[in-house]
Structure formats: C-alpha cells, structure tokens
PDB file of C-alpha atoms and ligand atoms in Angstrom:
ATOM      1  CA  UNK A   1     111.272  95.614 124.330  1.00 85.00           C
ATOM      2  CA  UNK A   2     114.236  94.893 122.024  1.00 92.00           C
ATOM      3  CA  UNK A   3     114.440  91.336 120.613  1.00 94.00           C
ATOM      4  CA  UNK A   4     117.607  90.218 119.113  1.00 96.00           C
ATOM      5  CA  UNK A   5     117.638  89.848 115.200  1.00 98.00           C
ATOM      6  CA  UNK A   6     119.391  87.931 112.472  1.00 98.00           C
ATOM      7  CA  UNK A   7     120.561  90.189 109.693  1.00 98.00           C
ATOM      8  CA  UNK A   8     121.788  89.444 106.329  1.00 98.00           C
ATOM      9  CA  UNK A   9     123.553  92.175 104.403  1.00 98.00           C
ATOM     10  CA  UNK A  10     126.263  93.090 101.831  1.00 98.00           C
ATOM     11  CA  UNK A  11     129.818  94.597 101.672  1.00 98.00           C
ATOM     12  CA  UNK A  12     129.910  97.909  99.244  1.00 98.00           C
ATOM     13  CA  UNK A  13     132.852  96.572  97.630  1.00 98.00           C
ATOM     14  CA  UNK A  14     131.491  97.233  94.350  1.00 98.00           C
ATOM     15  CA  UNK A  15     128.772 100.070  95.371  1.00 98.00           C
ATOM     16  CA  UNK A  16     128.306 103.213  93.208  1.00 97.00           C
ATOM     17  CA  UNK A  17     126.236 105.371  90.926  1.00 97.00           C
ATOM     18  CA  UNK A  18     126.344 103.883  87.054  1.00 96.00           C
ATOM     19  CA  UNK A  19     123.029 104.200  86.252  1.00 97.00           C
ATOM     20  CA  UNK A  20     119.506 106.328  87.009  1.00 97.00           C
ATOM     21  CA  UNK A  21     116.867 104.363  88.246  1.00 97.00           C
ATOM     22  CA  UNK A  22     115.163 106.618  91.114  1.00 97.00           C
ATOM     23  CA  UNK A  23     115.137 110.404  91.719  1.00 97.00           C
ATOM     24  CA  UNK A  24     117.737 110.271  93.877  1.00 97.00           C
ATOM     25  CA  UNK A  25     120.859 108.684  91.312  1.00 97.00           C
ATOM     26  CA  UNK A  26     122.859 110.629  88.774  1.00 96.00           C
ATOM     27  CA  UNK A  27     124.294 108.313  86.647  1.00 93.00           C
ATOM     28  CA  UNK A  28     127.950 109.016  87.045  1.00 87.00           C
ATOM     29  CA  UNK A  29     128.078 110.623  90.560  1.00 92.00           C
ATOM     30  CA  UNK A  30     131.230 109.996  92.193  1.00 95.00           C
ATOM     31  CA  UNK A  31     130.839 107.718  95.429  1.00 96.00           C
ATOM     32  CA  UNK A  32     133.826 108.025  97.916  1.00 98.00           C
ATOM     33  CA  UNK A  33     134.181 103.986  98.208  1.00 96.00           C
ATOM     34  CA  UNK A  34     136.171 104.347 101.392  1.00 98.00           C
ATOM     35  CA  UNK A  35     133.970 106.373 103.290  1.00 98.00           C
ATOM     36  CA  UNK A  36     130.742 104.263 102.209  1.00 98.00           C
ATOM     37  CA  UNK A  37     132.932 101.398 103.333  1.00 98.00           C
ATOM     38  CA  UNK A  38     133.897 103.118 107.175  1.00 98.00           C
ATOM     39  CA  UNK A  39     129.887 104.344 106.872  1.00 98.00           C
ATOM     40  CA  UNK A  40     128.530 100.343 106.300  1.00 98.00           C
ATOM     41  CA  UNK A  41     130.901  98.918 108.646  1.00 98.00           C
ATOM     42  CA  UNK A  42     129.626 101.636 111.659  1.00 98.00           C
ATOM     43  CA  UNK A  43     125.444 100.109 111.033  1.00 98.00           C
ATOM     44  CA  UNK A  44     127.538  96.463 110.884  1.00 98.00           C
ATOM     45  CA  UNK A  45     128.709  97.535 114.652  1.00 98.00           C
ATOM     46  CA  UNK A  46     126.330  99.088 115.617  1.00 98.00           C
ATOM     47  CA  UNK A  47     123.993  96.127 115.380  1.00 98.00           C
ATOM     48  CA  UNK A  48     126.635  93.965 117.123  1.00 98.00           C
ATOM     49  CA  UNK A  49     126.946  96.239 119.697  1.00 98.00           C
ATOM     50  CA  UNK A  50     122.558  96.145 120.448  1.00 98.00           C
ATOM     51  CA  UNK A  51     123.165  92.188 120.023  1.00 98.00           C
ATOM     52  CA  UNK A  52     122.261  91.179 116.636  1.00 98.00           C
ATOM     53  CA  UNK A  53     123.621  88.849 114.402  1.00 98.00           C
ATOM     54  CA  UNK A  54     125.046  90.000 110.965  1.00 98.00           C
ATOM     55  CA  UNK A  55     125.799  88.048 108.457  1.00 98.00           C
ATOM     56  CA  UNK A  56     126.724  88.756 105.034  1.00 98.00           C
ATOM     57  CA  UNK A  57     126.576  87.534 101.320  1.00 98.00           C
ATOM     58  CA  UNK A  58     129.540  87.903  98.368  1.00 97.00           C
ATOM     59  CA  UNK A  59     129.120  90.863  96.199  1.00 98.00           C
ATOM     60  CA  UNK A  60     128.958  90.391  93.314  1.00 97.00           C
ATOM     61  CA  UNK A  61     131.022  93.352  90.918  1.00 96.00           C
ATOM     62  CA  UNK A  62     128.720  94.027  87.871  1.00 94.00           C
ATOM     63  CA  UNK A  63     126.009  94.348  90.535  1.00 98.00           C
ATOM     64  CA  UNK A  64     126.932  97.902  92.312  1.00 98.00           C
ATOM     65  CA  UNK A  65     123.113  98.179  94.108  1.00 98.00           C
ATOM     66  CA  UNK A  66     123.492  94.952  95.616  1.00 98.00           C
ATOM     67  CA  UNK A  67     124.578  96.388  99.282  1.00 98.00           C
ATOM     68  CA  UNK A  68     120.802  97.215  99.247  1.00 98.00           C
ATOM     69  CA  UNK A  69     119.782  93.567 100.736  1.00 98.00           C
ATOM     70  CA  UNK A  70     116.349  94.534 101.781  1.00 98.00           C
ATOM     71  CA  UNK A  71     115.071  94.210  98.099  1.00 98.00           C
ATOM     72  CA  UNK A  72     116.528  90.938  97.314  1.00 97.00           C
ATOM     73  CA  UNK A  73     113.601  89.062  99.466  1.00 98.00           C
ATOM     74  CA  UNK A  74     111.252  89.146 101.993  1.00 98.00           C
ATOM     75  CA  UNK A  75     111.455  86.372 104.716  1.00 98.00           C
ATOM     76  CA  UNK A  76     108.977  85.011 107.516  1.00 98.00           C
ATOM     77  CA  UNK A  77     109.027  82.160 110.098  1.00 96.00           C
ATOM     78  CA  UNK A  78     112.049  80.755 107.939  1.00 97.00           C
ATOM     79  CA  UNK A  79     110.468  80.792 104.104  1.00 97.00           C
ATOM     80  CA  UNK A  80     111.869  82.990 101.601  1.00 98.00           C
ATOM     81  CA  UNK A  81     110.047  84.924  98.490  1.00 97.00           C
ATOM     82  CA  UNK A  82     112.566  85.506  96.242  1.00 96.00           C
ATOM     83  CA  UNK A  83     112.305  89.164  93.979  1.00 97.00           C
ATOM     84  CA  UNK A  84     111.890  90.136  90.716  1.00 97.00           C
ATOM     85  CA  UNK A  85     113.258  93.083  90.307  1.00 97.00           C
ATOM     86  CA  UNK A  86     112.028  96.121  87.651  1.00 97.00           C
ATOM     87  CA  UNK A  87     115.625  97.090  86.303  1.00 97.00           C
ATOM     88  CA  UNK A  88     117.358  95.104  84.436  1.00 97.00           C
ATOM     89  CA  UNK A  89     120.582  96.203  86.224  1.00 97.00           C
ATOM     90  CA  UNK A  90     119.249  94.914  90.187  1.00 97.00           C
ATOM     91  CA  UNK A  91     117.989  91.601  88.338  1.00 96.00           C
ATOM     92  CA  UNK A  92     120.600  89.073  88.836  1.00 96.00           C
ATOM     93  CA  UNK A  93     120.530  90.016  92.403  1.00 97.00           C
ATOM     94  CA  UNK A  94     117.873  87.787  92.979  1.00 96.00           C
ATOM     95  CA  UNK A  95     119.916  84.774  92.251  1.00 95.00           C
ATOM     96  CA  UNK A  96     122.591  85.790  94.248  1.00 97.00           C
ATOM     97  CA  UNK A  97     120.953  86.558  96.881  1.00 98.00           C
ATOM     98  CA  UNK A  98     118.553  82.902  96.454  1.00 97.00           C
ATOM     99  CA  UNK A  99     122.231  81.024  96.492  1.00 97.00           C
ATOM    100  CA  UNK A 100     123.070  82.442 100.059  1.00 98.00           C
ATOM    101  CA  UNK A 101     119.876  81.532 101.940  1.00 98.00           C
ATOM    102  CA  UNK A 102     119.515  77.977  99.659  1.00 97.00           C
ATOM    103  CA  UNK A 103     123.408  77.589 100.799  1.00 97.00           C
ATOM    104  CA  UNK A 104     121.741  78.708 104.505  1.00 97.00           C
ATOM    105  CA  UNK A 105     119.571  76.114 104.297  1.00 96.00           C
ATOM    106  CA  UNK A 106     116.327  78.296 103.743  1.00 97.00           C
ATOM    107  CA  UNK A 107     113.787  76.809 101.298  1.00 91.00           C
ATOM    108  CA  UNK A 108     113.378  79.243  98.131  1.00 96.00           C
ATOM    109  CA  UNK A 109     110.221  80.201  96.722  1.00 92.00           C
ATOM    110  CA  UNK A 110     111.316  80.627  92.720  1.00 81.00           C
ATOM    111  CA  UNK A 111     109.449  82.946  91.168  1.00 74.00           C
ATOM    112  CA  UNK A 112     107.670  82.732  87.645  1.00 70.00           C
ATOM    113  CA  UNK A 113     107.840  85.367  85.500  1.00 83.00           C
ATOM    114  CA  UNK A 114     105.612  87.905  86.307  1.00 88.00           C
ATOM    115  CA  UNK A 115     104.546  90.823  88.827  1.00 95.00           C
ATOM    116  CA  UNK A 116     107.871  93.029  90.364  1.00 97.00           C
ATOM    117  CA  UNK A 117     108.230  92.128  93.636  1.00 97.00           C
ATOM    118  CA  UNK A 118     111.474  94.215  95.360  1.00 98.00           C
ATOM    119  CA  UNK A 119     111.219  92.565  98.442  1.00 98.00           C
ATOM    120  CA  UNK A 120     111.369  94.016 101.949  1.00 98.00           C
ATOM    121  CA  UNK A 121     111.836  97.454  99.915  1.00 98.00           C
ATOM    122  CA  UNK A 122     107.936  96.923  99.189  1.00 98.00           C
ATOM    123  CA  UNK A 123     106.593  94.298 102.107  1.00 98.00           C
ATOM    124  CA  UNK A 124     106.396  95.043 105.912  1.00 98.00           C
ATOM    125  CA  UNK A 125     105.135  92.668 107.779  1.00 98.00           C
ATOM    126  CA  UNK A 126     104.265  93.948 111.110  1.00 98.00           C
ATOM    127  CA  UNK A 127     101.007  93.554 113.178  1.00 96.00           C
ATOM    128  CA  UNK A 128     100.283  90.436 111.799  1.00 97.00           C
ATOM    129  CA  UNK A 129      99.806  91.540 108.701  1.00 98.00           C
ATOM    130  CA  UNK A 130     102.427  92.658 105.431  1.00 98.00           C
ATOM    131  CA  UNK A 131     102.016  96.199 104.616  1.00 98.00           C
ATOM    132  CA  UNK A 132     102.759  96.188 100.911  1.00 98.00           C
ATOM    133  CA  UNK A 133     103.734  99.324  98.726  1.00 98.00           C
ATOM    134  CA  UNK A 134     103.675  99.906  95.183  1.00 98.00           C
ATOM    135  CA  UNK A 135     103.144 102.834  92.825  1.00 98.00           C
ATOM    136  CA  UNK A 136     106.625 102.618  91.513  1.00 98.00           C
ATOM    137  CA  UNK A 137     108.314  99.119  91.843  1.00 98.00           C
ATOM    138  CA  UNK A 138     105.852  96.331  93.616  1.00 98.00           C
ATOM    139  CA  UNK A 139     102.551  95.408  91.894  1.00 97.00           C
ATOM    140  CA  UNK A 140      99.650  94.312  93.209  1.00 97.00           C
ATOM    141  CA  UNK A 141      99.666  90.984  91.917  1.00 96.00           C
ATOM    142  CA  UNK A 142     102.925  89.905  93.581  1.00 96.00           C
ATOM    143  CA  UNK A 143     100.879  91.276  96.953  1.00 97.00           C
ATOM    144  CA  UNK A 144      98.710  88.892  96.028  1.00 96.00           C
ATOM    145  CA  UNK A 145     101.746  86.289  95.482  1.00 95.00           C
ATOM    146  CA  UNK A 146     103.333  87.068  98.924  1.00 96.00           C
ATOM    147  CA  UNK A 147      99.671  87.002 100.793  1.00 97.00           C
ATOM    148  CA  UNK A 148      99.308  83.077  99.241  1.00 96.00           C
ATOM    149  CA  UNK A 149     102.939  82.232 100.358  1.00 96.00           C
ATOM    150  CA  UNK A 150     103.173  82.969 103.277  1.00 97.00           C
ATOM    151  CA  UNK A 151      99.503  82.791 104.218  1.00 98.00           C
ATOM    152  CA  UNK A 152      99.724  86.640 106.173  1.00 98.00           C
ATOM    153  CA  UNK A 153      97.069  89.407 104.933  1.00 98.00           C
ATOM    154  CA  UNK A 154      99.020  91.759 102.865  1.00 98.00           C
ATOM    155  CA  UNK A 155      97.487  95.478 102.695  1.00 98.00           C
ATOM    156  CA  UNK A 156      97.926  97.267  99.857  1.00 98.00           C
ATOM    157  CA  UNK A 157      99.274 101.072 100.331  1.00 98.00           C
ATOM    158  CA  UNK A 158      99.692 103.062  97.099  1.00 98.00           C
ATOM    159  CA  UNK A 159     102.500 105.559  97.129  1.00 98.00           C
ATOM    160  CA  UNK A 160     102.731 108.885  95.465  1.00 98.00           C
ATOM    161  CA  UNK A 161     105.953 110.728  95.917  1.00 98.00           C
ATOM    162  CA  UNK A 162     108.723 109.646  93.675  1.00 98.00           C
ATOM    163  CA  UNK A 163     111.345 110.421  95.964  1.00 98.00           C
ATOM    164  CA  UNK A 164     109.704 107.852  98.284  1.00 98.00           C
ATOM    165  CA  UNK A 165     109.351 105.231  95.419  1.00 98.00           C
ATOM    166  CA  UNK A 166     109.931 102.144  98.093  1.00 98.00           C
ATOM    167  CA  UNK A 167     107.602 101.410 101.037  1.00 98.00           C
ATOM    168  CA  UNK A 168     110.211 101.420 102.953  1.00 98.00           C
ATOM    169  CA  UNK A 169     111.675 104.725 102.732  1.00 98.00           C
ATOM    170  CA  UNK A 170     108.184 105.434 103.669  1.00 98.00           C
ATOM    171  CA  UNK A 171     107.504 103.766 106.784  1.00 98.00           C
ATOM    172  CA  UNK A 172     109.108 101.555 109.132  1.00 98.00           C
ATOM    173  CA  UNK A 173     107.717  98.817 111.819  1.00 98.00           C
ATOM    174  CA  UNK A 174     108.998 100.351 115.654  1.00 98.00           C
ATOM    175  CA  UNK A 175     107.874  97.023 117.010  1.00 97.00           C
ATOM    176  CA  UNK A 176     105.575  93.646 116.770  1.00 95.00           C
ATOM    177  CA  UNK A 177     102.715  96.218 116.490  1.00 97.00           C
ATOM    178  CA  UNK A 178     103.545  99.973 115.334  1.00 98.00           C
ATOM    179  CA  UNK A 179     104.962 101.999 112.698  1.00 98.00           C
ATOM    180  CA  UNK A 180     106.111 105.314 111.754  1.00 98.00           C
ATOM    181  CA  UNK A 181     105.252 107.066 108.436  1.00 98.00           C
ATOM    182  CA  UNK A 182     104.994 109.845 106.478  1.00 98.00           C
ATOM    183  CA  UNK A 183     101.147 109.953 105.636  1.00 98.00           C
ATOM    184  CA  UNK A 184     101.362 113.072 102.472  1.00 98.00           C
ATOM    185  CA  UNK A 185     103.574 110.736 100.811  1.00 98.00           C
ATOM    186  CA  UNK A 186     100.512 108.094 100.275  1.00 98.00           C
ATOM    187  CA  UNK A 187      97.302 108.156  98.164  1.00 98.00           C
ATOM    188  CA  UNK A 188      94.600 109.703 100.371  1.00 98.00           C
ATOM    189  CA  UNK A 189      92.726 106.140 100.416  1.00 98.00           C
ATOM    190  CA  UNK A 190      96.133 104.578 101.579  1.00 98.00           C
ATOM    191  CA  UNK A 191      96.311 107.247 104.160  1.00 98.00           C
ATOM    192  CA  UNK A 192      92.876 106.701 105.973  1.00 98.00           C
ATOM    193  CA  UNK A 193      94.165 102.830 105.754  1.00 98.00           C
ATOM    194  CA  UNK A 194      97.207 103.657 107.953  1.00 98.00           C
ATOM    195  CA  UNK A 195      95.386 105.958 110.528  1.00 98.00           C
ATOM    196  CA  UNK A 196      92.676 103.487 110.922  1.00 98.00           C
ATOM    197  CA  UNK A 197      95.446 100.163 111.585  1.00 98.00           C
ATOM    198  CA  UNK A 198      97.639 102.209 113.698  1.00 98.00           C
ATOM    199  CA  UNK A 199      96.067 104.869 115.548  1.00 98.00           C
ATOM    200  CA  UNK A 200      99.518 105.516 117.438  1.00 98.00           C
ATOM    201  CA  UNK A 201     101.979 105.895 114.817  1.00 98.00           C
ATOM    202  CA  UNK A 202     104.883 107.901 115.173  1.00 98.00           C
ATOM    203  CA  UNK A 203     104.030 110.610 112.154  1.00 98.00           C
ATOM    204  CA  UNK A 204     107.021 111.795 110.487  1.00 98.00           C
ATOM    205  CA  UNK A 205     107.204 114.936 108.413  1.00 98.00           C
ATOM    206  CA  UNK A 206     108.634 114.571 104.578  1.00 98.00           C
ATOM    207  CA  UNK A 207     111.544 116.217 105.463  1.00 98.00           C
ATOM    208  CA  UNK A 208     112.458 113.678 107.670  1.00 98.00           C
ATOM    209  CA  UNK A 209     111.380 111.302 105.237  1.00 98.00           C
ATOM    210  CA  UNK A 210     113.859 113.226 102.262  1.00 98.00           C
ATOM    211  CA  UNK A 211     116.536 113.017 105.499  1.00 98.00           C
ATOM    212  CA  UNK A 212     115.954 109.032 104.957  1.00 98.00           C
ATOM    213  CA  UNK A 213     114.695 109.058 109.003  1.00 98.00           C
ATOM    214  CA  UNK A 214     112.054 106.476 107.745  1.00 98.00           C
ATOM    215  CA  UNK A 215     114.330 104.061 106.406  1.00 98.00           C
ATOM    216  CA  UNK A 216     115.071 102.975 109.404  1.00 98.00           C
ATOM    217  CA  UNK A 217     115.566  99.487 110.981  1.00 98.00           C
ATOM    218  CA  UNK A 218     114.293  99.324 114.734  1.00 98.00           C
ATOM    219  CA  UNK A 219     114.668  95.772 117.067  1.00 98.00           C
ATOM    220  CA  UNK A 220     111.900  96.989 118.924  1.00 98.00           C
ATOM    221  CA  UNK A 221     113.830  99.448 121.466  1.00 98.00           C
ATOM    222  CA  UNK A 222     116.882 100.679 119.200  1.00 98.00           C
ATOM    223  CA  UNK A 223     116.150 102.517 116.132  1.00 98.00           C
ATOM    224  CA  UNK A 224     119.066 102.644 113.959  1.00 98.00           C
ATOM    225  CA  UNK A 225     118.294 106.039 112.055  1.00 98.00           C
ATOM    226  CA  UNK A 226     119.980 108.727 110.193  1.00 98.00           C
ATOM    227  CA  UNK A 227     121.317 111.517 112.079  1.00 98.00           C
ATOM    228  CA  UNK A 228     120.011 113.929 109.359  1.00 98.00           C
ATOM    229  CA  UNK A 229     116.576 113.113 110.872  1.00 98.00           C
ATOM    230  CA  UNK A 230     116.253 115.655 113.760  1.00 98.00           C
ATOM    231  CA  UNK A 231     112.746 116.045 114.103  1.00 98.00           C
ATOM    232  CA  UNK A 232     111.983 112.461 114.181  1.00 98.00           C
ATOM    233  CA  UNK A 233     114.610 111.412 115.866  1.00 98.00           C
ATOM    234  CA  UNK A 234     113.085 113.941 118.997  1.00 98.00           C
ATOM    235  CA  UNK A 235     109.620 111.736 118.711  1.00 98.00           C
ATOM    236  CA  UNK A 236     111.338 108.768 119.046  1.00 98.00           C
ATOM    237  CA  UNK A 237     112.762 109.316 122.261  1.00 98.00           C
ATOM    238  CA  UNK A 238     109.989 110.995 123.707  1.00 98.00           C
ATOM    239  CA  UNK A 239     107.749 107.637 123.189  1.00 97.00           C
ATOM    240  CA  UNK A 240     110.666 105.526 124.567  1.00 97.00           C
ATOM    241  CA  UNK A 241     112.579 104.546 121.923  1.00 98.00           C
ATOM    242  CA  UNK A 242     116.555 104.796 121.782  1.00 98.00           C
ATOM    243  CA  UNK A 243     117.608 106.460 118.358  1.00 98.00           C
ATOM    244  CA  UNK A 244     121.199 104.500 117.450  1.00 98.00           C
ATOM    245  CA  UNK A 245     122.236 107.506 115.069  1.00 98.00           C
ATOM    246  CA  UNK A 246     124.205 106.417 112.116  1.00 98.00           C
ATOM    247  CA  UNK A 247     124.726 108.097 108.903  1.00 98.00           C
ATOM    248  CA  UNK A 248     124.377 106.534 105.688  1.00 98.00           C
ATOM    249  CA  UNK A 249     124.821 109.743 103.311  1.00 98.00           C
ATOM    250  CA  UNK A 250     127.098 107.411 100.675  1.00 98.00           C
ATOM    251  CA  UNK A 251     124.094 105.260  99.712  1.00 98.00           C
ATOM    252  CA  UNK A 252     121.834 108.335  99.747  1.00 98.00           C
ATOM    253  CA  UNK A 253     123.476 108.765  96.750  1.00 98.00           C
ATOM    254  CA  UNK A 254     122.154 105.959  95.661  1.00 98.00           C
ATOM    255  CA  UNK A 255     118.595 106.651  97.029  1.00 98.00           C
ATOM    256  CA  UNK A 256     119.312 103.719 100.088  1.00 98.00           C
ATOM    257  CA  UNK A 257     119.589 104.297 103.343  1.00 98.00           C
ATOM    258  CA  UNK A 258     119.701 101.945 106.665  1.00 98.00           C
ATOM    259  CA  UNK A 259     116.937  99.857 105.807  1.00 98.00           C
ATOM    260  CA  UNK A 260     118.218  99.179 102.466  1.00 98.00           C
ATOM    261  CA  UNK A 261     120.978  97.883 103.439  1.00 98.00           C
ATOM    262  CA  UNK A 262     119.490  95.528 105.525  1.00 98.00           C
ATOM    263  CA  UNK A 263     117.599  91.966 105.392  1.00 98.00           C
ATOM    264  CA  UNK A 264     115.607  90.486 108.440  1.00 98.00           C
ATOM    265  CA  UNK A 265     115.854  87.101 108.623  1.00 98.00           C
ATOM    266  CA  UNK A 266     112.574  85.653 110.505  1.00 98.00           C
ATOM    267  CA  UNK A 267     113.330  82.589 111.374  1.00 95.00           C
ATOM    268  CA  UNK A 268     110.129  80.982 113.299  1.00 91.00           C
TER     269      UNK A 268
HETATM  270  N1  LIG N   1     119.394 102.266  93.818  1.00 93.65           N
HETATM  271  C1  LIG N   1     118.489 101.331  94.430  1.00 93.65           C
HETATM  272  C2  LIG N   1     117.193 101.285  93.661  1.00 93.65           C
HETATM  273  O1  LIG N   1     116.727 102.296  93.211  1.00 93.65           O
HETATM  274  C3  LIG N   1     118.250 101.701  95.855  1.00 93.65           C
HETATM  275  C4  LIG N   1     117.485 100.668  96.599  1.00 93.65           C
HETATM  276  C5  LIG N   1     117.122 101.094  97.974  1.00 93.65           C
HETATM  277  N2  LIG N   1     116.538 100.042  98.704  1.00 93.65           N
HETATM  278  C6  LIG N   1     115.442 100.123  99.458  1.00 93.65           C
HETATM  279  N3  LIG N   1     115.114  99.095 100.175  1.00 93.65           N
HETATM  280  N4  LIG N   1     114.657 101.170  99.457  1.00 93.65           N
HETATM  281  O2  LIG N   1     116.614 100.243  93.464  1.00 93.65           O
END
C-alpha cells in the first residue's frame, strides 16, 4: 500500500566533486551540471507523478554536497534532530537545512557539540524502531541521542564496507514494516540482528548495492531505484512492488544516490 509522502530536497545548482570524503569521490572529477540537473528534476517528477509532495530548500554555493538532503536530519511525527556532520566541508549544512524546517514551522532539536550524527544517511526508522548505522560517519552516542529524542528504540548496526559507509546505501525501509539489505556488507553480529527483526527482507547482492539499488526511497508500493540495479530490481517486482526506475549516475559521482537526495518529512 503506497501512502503519500512529504519530501524535502535540494536543487544541484552548485553540486560537484571538490573534495574526497568517501570511496566513491575524486576530488576534481568533472560533473556534467546539466545532466545532474535533467537527472534530479526526473526523481522531482517522478515523485509528483506517484503523488508526493516535494518541496525544496536554497542551495547554498560553497556547499556542493548539499543536494544530499537525507543527511541534514532525521524527522518523526513532526520533530526534527538536526546533524552534525564529520567533514568540515557538509558542516554548515546543518544550519541551512535547520533555517528551512524552523522557517516551516518544525521545532529544532540544536545539537551540542558532540557525537556525528548524518541524519537519515545513518537512522531508519521503520518497524517501530530506528535502525541506526555507523562504522564510518554516525556514532553510537548520537544513537543514543536520537533514541532519547524521539523516544523510538534505535538498533545499532555496525557497517563494514567502505563503499557502503552510510546506512542507507545499505538498506532501505519497503514499507511500515520491511527492508531490503545487503547482509555481507554488515558486521556478522549486525547481520544475525537483521535476519532475526526481519525474517522477510528483500536480500540484495553487493553488486546491486555498488549499482546504488539500496539507496532507494520506496512510499510503500513504488520504489524509486536505480536502473543499474537489475537483479534487485527483478525481486522487487516479484514480491509486489513497482520499481519507478530512475538514474542518478551524476551524484554517484559523488557517492549519493536516490535516497540521498531525499528527506522524509514525518509529520504525525
Ligand atoms: N558526498 C557525500 C558524503 O560523502 C554523499 C552523501 C550521500 N548521502 C547519503 N545519504 N548516503 O557525505
């Protein structure tokens, strides 16, 4: 069952590749800024077309990862946990992200100095519960931070892979109540964790996963996934999803795919 969304994202008027902060970025790499542009704008329709609402926040030009709105914040039943990013570079998107859902009438939870916290990159919340990654951005304490905010368990999942260095390029939530993941890129601990919460996940291999097929952002009948991601893309429909293909391969670049680009707004 599909339920329409709110989404909050950002134009890549200023996107490209200026410095190396996952696997994926070359500092330097030329980004074809028109295509990237025609490649945003197609997710932008596409979620109009399934009935979602898009809005979007000002880019800001010294700030060329901030089309990546998932990691600004996470937000539930209308309360916002601002980030802290690691890099220097993605920190002042906080703020301007915080300015757009303060100006949206959203109460802000400021953060103190203190754990990384990227967001919906790291936190899923999905079975009544926040699935939260770290390993290479997220740490545990700000699980801890986003557990007494919002008052929802957070789990703890420990990645491995650096390619797959945000939750969410690990896993996605299909629904209210399942996921699909790529278990060999988790600690074997994390792994058993996963199996034993969601017995019927849709498993994805890593290549789908290096494909970006699990950064994908489903309403609960549409997944919005990358093309590139054949194999999973097959599993999908056979357990009754509809794939919405759409190809993100500018912002691979960039080590971002659909999810990236994208903030749920959960308003209660
Ligand atoms: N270049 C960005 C970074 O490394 C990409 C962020 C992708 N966002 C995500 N939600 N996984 O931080």
């Amino acid at each position: 069952m599909s339920r329409p969304r709110r989404y909050l994202t950002c134009a890549p008027t200023y996107f490209d590749v200026t410095y190396a902060i996952n696997p994926w970025m070359r500092e330097g790499e030329p980004v074809d800024t028109a295509l990237a542009r025609t490649q945003w704008e197609s997710l932008v329709d596409a979620y109009r077309a399934a009935g979602h609402t898009v809005e979007h926040t000002e880019p800001v030009a010294a700030l060329p990862d901030m089309v990546f709105a998932a990691n600004a914040a996470l937000v539930l039943d209308g309360k916002v946990l601002r980030s802290r990013f690691l890099a220097a570079e993605r920190q002042p998107e906080s703020a301007a992200y915080a300015t757009w859902f303060k100006a949206a009438g959203f109460d802000v939870h400021e953060p103190e100095p203190g754990p990384v916290c990227e967001g919906e990159g790291d936190l899923v919340p999905v079975g009544g519960l926040i699935l939260a990654g770290t390993g290479f951005r997220t740490t545990v304490p700000a699980h801890q931070e986003a557990q007494e905010f919002f008052g929802v368990p957070t789990v703890s999942l420990h990645l491995t892979d650096p390619y797959f260095y945000h939750l969410d390029t690990a896993l996605f939530a299909l629904d209210d109540r399942n996921i699909a993941y790529c278990p060999e890129v988790f600690s074997p601990g994390s792994r058993e964790v996963l199996a034993r919460l969601f017995p019927d996940a849709v498993v994805a291999t890593r290549d789908d996963a290096l494909a970006f097929g699990l950064n994908s952002v489903s309403d609960g009948r549409h997944v919005f996934i990358s093309p590139r991601a054949t194999g999973l893309i097959g599993r999908l429909a056979r357990r009754g999803y509809v794939p919405v293909p759409v190809d993100l391969s500018e912002f691979h670049k960039a080590g971002g795919g659909i999810k990236c680009c994208t903030q749920e707004v959960r308003t209660p």
